[in-house]
Amino acid sequence: MVPASQISNQATPTQIKVDGVEIRLVRLPLIEPFETSFGKIDSRLIFLICLSAGGLKGWGEVVASEQPLYSYETVGTAFHVIKDFLAPAVLDEPITSLADLARRFARFRGHNMAKAGLELAFMDLLAQVNKQSLAALIGGERKRVAVGVSLGIQPTLSQLLSRVEKYLDLGYQRIKLKIKPNWDIHVVFEVRRMYPDILLSVDANSAYTLADVDHLRQLDDFDLLMIEQPLQSDDIVDHAELQQRLKTSLCLDESITGQRQAKAALDLKSCRIINIKIGRVGGYSEALAIHELCAARSIPVWCGGMLESGIGRAHNIALASLHGFTLPGDISASSRYFERDLISPEVTVASDGTVAVPDAAGLGFEVDTFYIERQTETRVYLSRK
Ligand code: OSB
Ligand code: MG
């Protein structure tokens, strides 16, 4: 594993002079609505970043949603923070490394998804300059990554059961059910009854409090791989108490916004598994640090998803190729969410529930600029003064 601080500090130190930062908001309809404990969406406003440098283009994706539900960031806040603060920091001086970029962003508080979008695009550029795949650039070893699927809350139990069957038939290695009060115990009971042996987990997106401990303890009967983020999004203290009172492993998602939170959660025993999302933690530098921390403590990690387009998905695949990503990630096929993706070829899941890690330089996928242009709602180009 290459420590983040050493990336690009090899024999010939790379200098990347970014000429322009393009922001594009691209509307992609979802094949079917996606419902979690905080609501339902039927399209995704995809926030793309394209950095240009000496004829190369590096692509990243800001995973913020339109509404501040999963996190306080939105497409609108990320747009503002990138345009007014982060892009000027990128355009300021040639960038010498990922650590250099992360240092420029560090003085701005929060806004991790906005920072991550730029880090992703920078790493795509750096990989192209080095003629390496993204996976190789960060020290990823896997040729294929194991994947699972996240199934939203459905109008009826029978619709959920038919989706479980569909994704198991497609080969997905783990089924994750979104839960909320009144869509939890009986739902998990039925899925487990139909499929006694599958890898099964649940994700509450902070829909419960510690007062629900006796209710949540009923989940201990179903041999779940994990319960993801049952309590408040910024909590690690109540999760530690809950973990002590449950047999099932807790996994934190929303609560882990960086390496300090990851270390605190592990020190407090607030969870036994961590979901790493590059966007939530502010980019590759933090994601790599959390991966190293967890590997050193034998804590399994897995790659979370945010209904990304193929561009964000390509970065997720690279991240999941790291050795510590031992549990299936929320990295589904493009076709699970979109009629048509922004990359070609699209991401596909093989019948053994794995996705290939590309070995071509950069993202490893062609970016479909024609389709991006067609779906673009907003475009802004920022350049050096
Ligand atoms: O909590 O993991 C989550 C999607 C949007 C916001 C939060 C979450 C999710 C998912 C979907 O579970 C994962 C995916 O991209 O397939
Ligand atoms: Mg989650």
Coordinates of C-alpha atoms and ligand atoms in Angstrom, one line a residue:
M1 CA 0.0 0.0 0.0
V2 CA 1.4 3.4 -1.0
P3 CA 0.8 6.0 1.7
A4 CA -1.2 8.9 0.3
S5 CA 1.6 11.3 1.1
Q6 CA 3.9 9.4 -1.3
I7 CA 1.6 9.2 -4.2
S8 CA 3.2 11.0 -7.1
N9 CA 6.4 11.6 -5.2
Q10 CA 8.2 9.0 -7.2
A11 CA 11.4 9.3 -9.1
T12 CA 10.3 12.3 -11.2
P13 CA 8.1 14.5 -9.1
T14 CA 4.9 15.3 -11.1
Q15 CA 3.7 18.8 -11.4
I16 CA 0.2 19.3 -12.8
K17 CA -0.7 22.7 -13.9
V18 CA -4.5 22.8 -14.1
D19 CA -5.7 25.2 -16.8
G20 CA -9.5 25.0 -16.1
V21 CA -12.1 23.6 -13.9
E22 CA -15.4 22.7 -15.6
I23 CA -18.5 22.1 -13.5
R24 CA -21.4 20.3 -15.1
L25 CA -24.8 19.4 -13.6
V26 CA -26.2 16.5 -15.6
R27 CA -29.7 15.1 -15.0
L28 CA -30.0 11.3 -15.2
P29 CA -33.4 9.7 -14.8
L30 CA -33.4 6.6 -12.5
I31 CA -34.8 3.4 -13.9
E32 CA -37.0 3.1 -10.7
P33 CA -37.4 5.4 -7.7
F34 CA -34.9 4.9 -4.8
E35 CA -36.4 5.2 -1.3
T36 CA -34.5 5.5 1.9
S37 CA -35.6 6.4 5.5
F38 CA -35.3 10.1 4.4
G39 CA -37.4 10.0 1.2
K40 CA -37.7 9.0 -2.4
I41 CA -36.0 10.2 -5.6
D42 CA -36.6 9.4 -9.2
S43 CA -33.7 11.2 -10.9
R44 CA -30.2 12.1 -10.0
L45 CA -28.6 15.5 -10.6
I46 CA -25.1 14.3 -11.3
F47 CA -22.4 16.9 -10.4
L48 CA -19.3 16.4 -12.6
I49 CA -16.0 18.1 -12.4
C50 CA -13.6 18.1 -15.3
L51 CA -10.1 19.4 -14.8
S52 CA -8.1 20.2 -17.9
A53 CA -4.3 20.2 -17.9
G54 CA -2.0 20.3 -20.9
G55 CA -4.5 18.6 -23.2
L56 CA -5.6 16.0 -20.7
K57 CA -8.9 15.9 -18.9
G58 CA -9.5 14.4 -15.4
W59 CA -13.0 13.6 -14.3
G60 CA -14.5 13.5 -10.8
E61 CA -18.0 13.5 -9.4
V62 CA -19.4 15.4 -6.4
V63 CA -21.9 13.0 -4.8
A64 CA -24.0 15.6 -3.0
S65 CA -27.8 15.3 -3.4
E66 CA -30.2 18.1 -4.3
Q67 CA -31.6 18.1 -0.7
P68 CA -29.5 18.2 2.6
L69 CA -30.9 14.8 3.9
Y70 CA -28.0 12.3 3.8
S71 CA -25.6 15.2 4.7
Y72 CA -25.8 18.9 5.0
E73 CA -24.1 19.3 1.6
T74 CA -26.2 19.8 -1.5
V75 CA -25.5 20.4 -5.2
G76 CA -26.0 24.1 -4.5
T77 CA -23.6 24.3 -1.6
A78 CA -21.0 22.3 -3.4
F79 CA -21.4 24.5 -6.5
H80 CA -20.8 27.6 -4.3
V81 CA -17.8 26.2 -2.4
I82 CA -16.1 24.9 -5.4
K83 CA -16.6 28.0 -7.5
D84 CA -15.6 30.5 -4.8
F85 CA -13.0 28.7 -2.7
L86 CA -11.8 25.3 -3.9
A87 CA -11.4 25.8 -7.7
P88 CA -9.3 29.0 -7.1
A89 CA -7.0 26.8 -4.8
V90 CA -6.7 24.3 -7.6
L91 CA -5.9 26.9 -10.2
D92 CA -3.5 28.8 -8.0
E93 CA -0.1 26.9 -8.4
P94 CA 0.8 23.7 -10.2
I95 CA -0.2 20.7 -8.0
T96 CA 2.7 18.5 -6.9
S97 CA 0.8 15.6 -5.2
L98 CA -2.5 14.5 -3.7
A99 CA -1.2 15.6 -0.3
D100 CA -0.4 19.1 -1.8
L101 CA -4.0 19.3 -3.0
A102 CA -5.5 18.1 0.3
R103 CA -3.4 20.6 2.2
R104 CA -4.8 23.5 0.1
F105 CA -8.3 22.3 1.0
A106 CA -7.7 21.7 4.6
R107 CA -8.2 25.2 5.8
F108 CA -11.8 25.2 4.5
R109 CA -14.0 23.6 7.0
G110 CA -16.3 20.8 6.0
H111 CA -17.8 20.4 2.5
N112 CA -16.2 17.0 2.0
M113 CA -18.1 16.1 -1.1
A114 CA -17.1 19.3 -2.8
K115 CA -13.4 18.6 -1.9
A116 CA -13.7 15.0 -3.0
G117 CA -15.0 15.9 -6.4
L118 CA -11.8 17.8 -7.1
E119 CA -9.5 15.2 -5.6
L120 CA -11.1 12.6 -7.8
A121 CA -10.6 14.6 -11.0
F122 CA -7.0 15.3 -9.9
M123 CA -6.3 11.6 -9.4
D124 CA -7.7 10.8 -12.8
L125 CA -5.3 13.4 -14.3
L126 CA -2.4 12.1 -12.3
A127 CA -3.0 8.5 -13.3
Q128 CA -3.1 9.6 -16.9
V129 CA 0.2 11.5 -16.6
N130 CA 1.8 8.4 -14.9
K131 CA 0.2 6.1 -17.5
Q132 CA -1.3 4.1 -14.7
S133 CA -4.8 2.9 -13.8
L134 CA -6.4 4.7 -10.8
A135 CA -6.2 1.4 -8.9
A136 CA -2.5 1.0 -9.6
L137 CA -1.9 4.7 -8.6
I138 CA -3.4 4.1 -5.1
G139 CA -1.8 0.6 -4.7
G140 CA -4.9 -1.5 -5.3
E141 CA -4.2 -5.2 -5.8
R142 CA -7.5 -6.8 -6.7
K143 CA -8.3 -7.5 -10.4
R144 CA -12.0 -7.9 -9.6
V145 CA -14.0 -6.5 -6.7
A146 CA -17.0 -8.2 -4.9
V147 CA -20.2 -6.3 -5.0
G148 CA -23.6 -6.2 -3.3
V149 CA -26.8 -4.3 -4.0
S150 CA -28.6 -1.7 -1.9
L151 CA -32.4 -2.2 -2.1
G152 CA -34.6 0.8 -1.3
I153 CA -37.8 0.7 0.7
Q154 CA -40.5 -0.8 -1.6
P155 CA -44.3 -0.1 -1.7
T156 CA -44.9 -3.7 -0.7
L157 CA -43.1 -6.7 0.7
S158 CA -43.7 -8.8 -2.3
Q159 CA -42.1 -6.1 -4.5
L160 CA -39.1 -6.2 -2.2
L161 CA -38.9 -10.0 -2.4
S162 CA -39.0 -10.0 -6.2
R163 CA -36.1 -7.5 -6.2
V164 CA -34.1 -9.6 -3.8
E165 CA -34.6 -12.6 -6.1
K166 CA -33.7 -10.5 -9.2
Y167 CA -30.4 -9.3 -7.8
L168 CA -29.4 -12.7 -6.4
D169 CA -30.1 -14.2 -9.8
L170 CA -27.8 -11.5 -11.3
G171 CA -25.0 -12.7 -9.0
Y172 CA -24.8 -9.9 -6.4
Q173 CA -23.0 -11.3 -3.4
R174 CA -24.8 -9.4 -0.7
I175 CA -28.2 -7.9 -0.3
K176 CA -28.6 -4.7 1.8
L177 CA -32.1 -3.6 2.8
K178 CA -32.9 0.0 3.6
I179 CA -35.0 0.0 6.8
K180 CA -36.9 2.5 8.9
P181 CA -39.4 2.2 11.7
N182 CA -42.4 0.1 10.4
W183 CA -40.3 -1.3 7.6
D184 CA -37.8 -3.3 9.5
I185 CA -38.2 -6.4 11.6
H186 CA -41.0 -8.1 9.7
V187 CA -39.3 -7.3 6.4
V188 CA -35.9 -8.8 7.5
F189 CA -37.8 -11.8 8.9
E190 CA -39.4 -12.5 5.5
V191 CA -36.3 -12.0 3.5
R192 CA -34.3 -14.2 5.8
R193 CA -37.0 -16.9 5.8
M194 CA -36.9 -17.0 2.0
Y195 CA -33.1 -16.9 1.9
P196 CA -31.6 -18.5 5.0
D197 CA -28.0 -18.5 3.7
I198 CA -27.4 -15.2 1.8
L199 CA -25.1 -12.4 3.0
L200 CA -27.8 -9.9 4.3
S201 CA -27.4 -6.5 5.9
V202 CA -29.6 -3.5 6.7
D203 CA -29.1 0.3 6.5
A204 CA -31.2 2.6 8.6
N205 CA -29.7 6.0 7.5
S206 CA -30.0 7.3 11.1
A207 CA -33.7 6.5 11.5
Y208 CA -33.5 5.3 15.2
T209 CA -32.3 6.5 18.6
L210 CA -30.8 4.7 21.5
A211 CA -34.3 4.5 23.0
D212 CA -35.0 1.9 20.3
V213 CA -32.4 -0.5 21.6
D214 CA -34.9 -3.2 22.5
H215 CA -36.6 -2.9 19.1
L216 CA -33.2 -3.1 17.3
R217 CA -32.2 -6.2 19.4
Q218 CA -34.8 -8.2 17.5
L219 CA -32.5 -7.9 14.5
D220 CA -30.0 -10.1 16.3
D221 CA -32.2 -13.1 15.3
F222 CA -31.4 -12.9 11.6
D223 CA -27.7 -13.5 11.4
L224 CA -27.1 -10.1 9.6
L225 CA -23.7 -9.2 8.3
M226 CA -24.1 -5.7 9.8
I227 CA -26.6 -3.0 10.8
E228 CA -25.5 0.2 9.1
Q229 CA -25.9 3.6 10.7
P230 CA -28.9 3.0 13.0
L231 CA -28.4 6.1 15.1
Q232 CA -27.8 9.8 14.5
S233 CA -25.6 10.9 11.7
D234 CA -23.0 12.7 13.9
D235 CA -23.0 10.2 16.8
I236 CA -20.4 7.8 17.9
V237 CA -21.1 7.6 21.6
D238 CA -24.6 6.1 21.5
H239 CA -23.5 3.7 18.8
A240 CA -20.8 2.4 21.2
E241 CA -23.5 1.7 23.8
L242 CA -25.8 0.1 21.2
Q243 CA -22.9 -2.0 19.9
Q244 CA -22.3 -3.3 23.4
R245 CA -26.0 -4.4 23.7
L246 CA -26.2 -6.1 20.3
K247 CA -24.7 -9.3 18.9
T248 CA -24.8 -8.0 15.3
S249 CA -21.9 -5.9 14.1
L250 CA -22.6 -2.2 13.6
C251 CA -21.2 -0.4 10.6
L252 CA -20.9 3.3 10.5
D253 CA -21.5 5.3 7.3
E254 CA -22.7 8.9 7.9
S255 CA -20.8 9.3 11.2
I256 CA -17.4 8.7 9.7
T257 CA -16.5 12.0 8.0
G258 CA -12.8 11.6 8.2
Q259 CA -9.9 9.7 9.7
R260 CA -10.3 11.3 13.1
Q261 CA -13.9 10.2 13.4
A262 CA -12.8 6.7 12.2
K263 CA -10.2 6.5 14.9
A264 CA -12.5 7.8 17.6
A265 CA -15.2 5.3 16.6
L266 CA -12.8 2.4 16.7
D267 CA -11.3 3.5 20.0
L268 CA -14.8 3.8 21.5
K269 CA -15.9 0.4 19.9
S270 CA -18.8 2.2 18.2
C271 CA -18.7 -0.2 15.3
R272 CA -16.9 -3.3 14.0
I273 CA -17.1 -2.4 10.3
I274 CA -16.7 0.8 8.4
N275 CA -18.3 1.9 5.1
I276 CA -15.9 4.2 3.2
K277 CA -17.3 6.6 0.7
I278 CA -14.7 8.8 -0.9
G279 CA -17.2 11.7 -1.1
R280 CA -18.3 11.6 2.5
V281 CA -14.7 11.6 3.8
G282 CA -13.4 14.4 1.5
G283 CA -11.5 12.5 -1.1
Y284 CA -8.8 9.9 -1.7
S285 CA -6.4 11.2 0.9
E286 CA -8.8 10.6 3.8
A287 CA -10.2 7.4 2.3
L288 CA -6.7 5.9 2.0
A289 CA -5.9 6.9 5.5
I290 CA -9.1 5.3 6.9
H291 CA -8.3 2.2 4.9
E292 CA -4.8 2.0 6.4
L293 CA -6.1 2.6 9.9
C294 CA -8.7 -0.1 9.6
A295 CA -6.3 -2.6 8.1
A296 CA -3.9 -2.0 11.0
R297 CA -6.7 -2.9 13.4
S298 CA -8.2 -5.7 11.4
I299 CA -11.4 -3.8 10.9
P300 CA -13.1 -4.8 7.6
V301 CA -14.1 -2.0 5.3
W302 CA -16.2 -1.8 2.2
C303 CA -16.9 0.8 -0.5
G304 CA -20.2 2.6 -0.1
G305 CA -22.2 4.2 -3.0
M306 CA -24.2 7.3 -3.6
L307 CA -26.0 6.4 -6.8
E308 CA -23.0 7.7 -8.7
S309 CA -22.8 7.9 -12.5
G310 CA -20.2 5.8 -14.1
I311 CA -17.6 8.4 -13.4
G312 CA -17.9 8.2 -9.6
R313 CA -18.5 4.5 -9.9
A314 CA -15.1 4.1 -11.7
H315 CA -13.4 5.8 -8.8
N316 CA -15.2 3.5 -6.3
I317 CA -14.0 0.4 -8.2
A318 CA -10.4 1.7 -7.9
L319 CA -10.8 2.3 -4.2
A320 CA -12.4 -1.1 -3.6
S321 CA -9.4 -2.8 -5.2
L322 CA -7.3 -2.0 -2.1
H323 CA -6.5 -5.1 0.0
G324 CA -8.5 -4.1 3.1
F325 CA -11.8 -3.9 1.2
T326 CA -12.8 -7.4 2.2
L327 CA -16.6 -7.0 2.2
P328 CA -18.8 -6.6 -1.0
G329 CA -19.2 -2.9 -1.9
D330 CA -22.3 -1.0 -2.9
I331 CA -21.0 -0.9 -6.5
S332 CA -23.8 -2.0 -8.8
A333 CA -23.9 -2.3 -12.5
S334 CA -24.7 0.9 -14.4
S335 CA -28.0 -0.7 -15.5
R336 CA -29.2 -1.1 -11.9
Y337 CA -29.8 2.7 -11.8
F338 CA -29.6 4.1 -15.3
E339 CA -31.0 3.4 -18.8
R340 CA -27.7 4.8 -20.1
D341 CA -24.6 5.7 -18.2
L342 CA -22.0 8.5 -18.8
I343 CA -19.2 6.1 -19.5
S344 CA -18.5 3.3 -22.0
P345 CA -18.3 0.5 -21.6
E346 CA -20.9 0.6 -18.8
V347 CA -20.1 -1.1 -15.4
T348 CA -21.2 -4.7 -15.5
V349 CA -21.5 -7.2 -12.7
A350 CA -20.4 -10.8 -13.7
S351 CA -22.5 -13.8 -12.6
D352 CA -20.1 -14.4 -9.7
G353 CA -21.0 -11.0 -8.3
T354 CA -17.8 -9.2 -9.2
V355 CA -16.8 -6.2 -11.2
A356 CA -13.6 -6.0 -13.2
V357 CA -11.0 -3.4 -12.1
P358 CA -9.8 -1.7 -15.4
D359 CA -6.1 -1.6 -16.1
A360 CA -6.1 1.2 -18.7
A361 CA -4.6 4.5 -17.7
G362 CA -6.9 6.9 -15.7
L363 CA -10.5 6.0 -15.1
G364 CA -10.3 3.0 -17.4
F365 CA -13.5 3.9 -19.1
E366 CA -14.3 6.3 -22.0
V367 CA -16.3 9.3 -20.9
D368 CA -19.4 9.8 -23.1
T369 CA -19.1 13.6 -23.7
F370 CA -21.9 13.5 -26.2
Y371 CA -24.4 12.1 -23.7
I372 CA -23.1 14.4 -21.0
E373 CA -23.7 17.4 -23.2
R374 CA -27.2 16.2 -24.0
Q375 CA -28.1 15.9 -20.4
T376 CA -26.4 19.0 -19.1
E377 CA -28.5 21.5 -17.2
T378 CA -25.8 23.8 -16.0
R379 CA -22.2 24.3 -17.2
V380 CA -19.6 26.7 -15.7
Y381 CA -15.9 27.0 -16.8
L382 CA -13.4 28.5 -14.4
S383 CA -10.0 29.3 -15.5
R384 CA -6.8 30.9 -14.2
K385 CA -7.0 34.7 -14.0
Ligands
OSB1 O1 -26.6 5.1 3.0 O2 -25.4 4.0 1.7 C1 -26.2 4.9 1.9 C2 -27.6 6.0 -1.5 C3 -27.7 7.4 -1.3 C4 -27.4 7.9 -0.1 C5 -26.9 7.0 0.9 C6 -26.8 5.7 0.7 C7 -27.1 5.2 -0.5 C8 -27.1 3.7 -0.9 C9 -27.0 3.4 -2.3 O3 -27.3 2.9 -0.1 C10 -25.7 2.7 -2.7 C11 -25.5 2.7 -4.2 O4 -25.0 3.7 -4.7 O5 -25.8 1.7 -4.8
MG2 MG -25.5 3.9 4.3

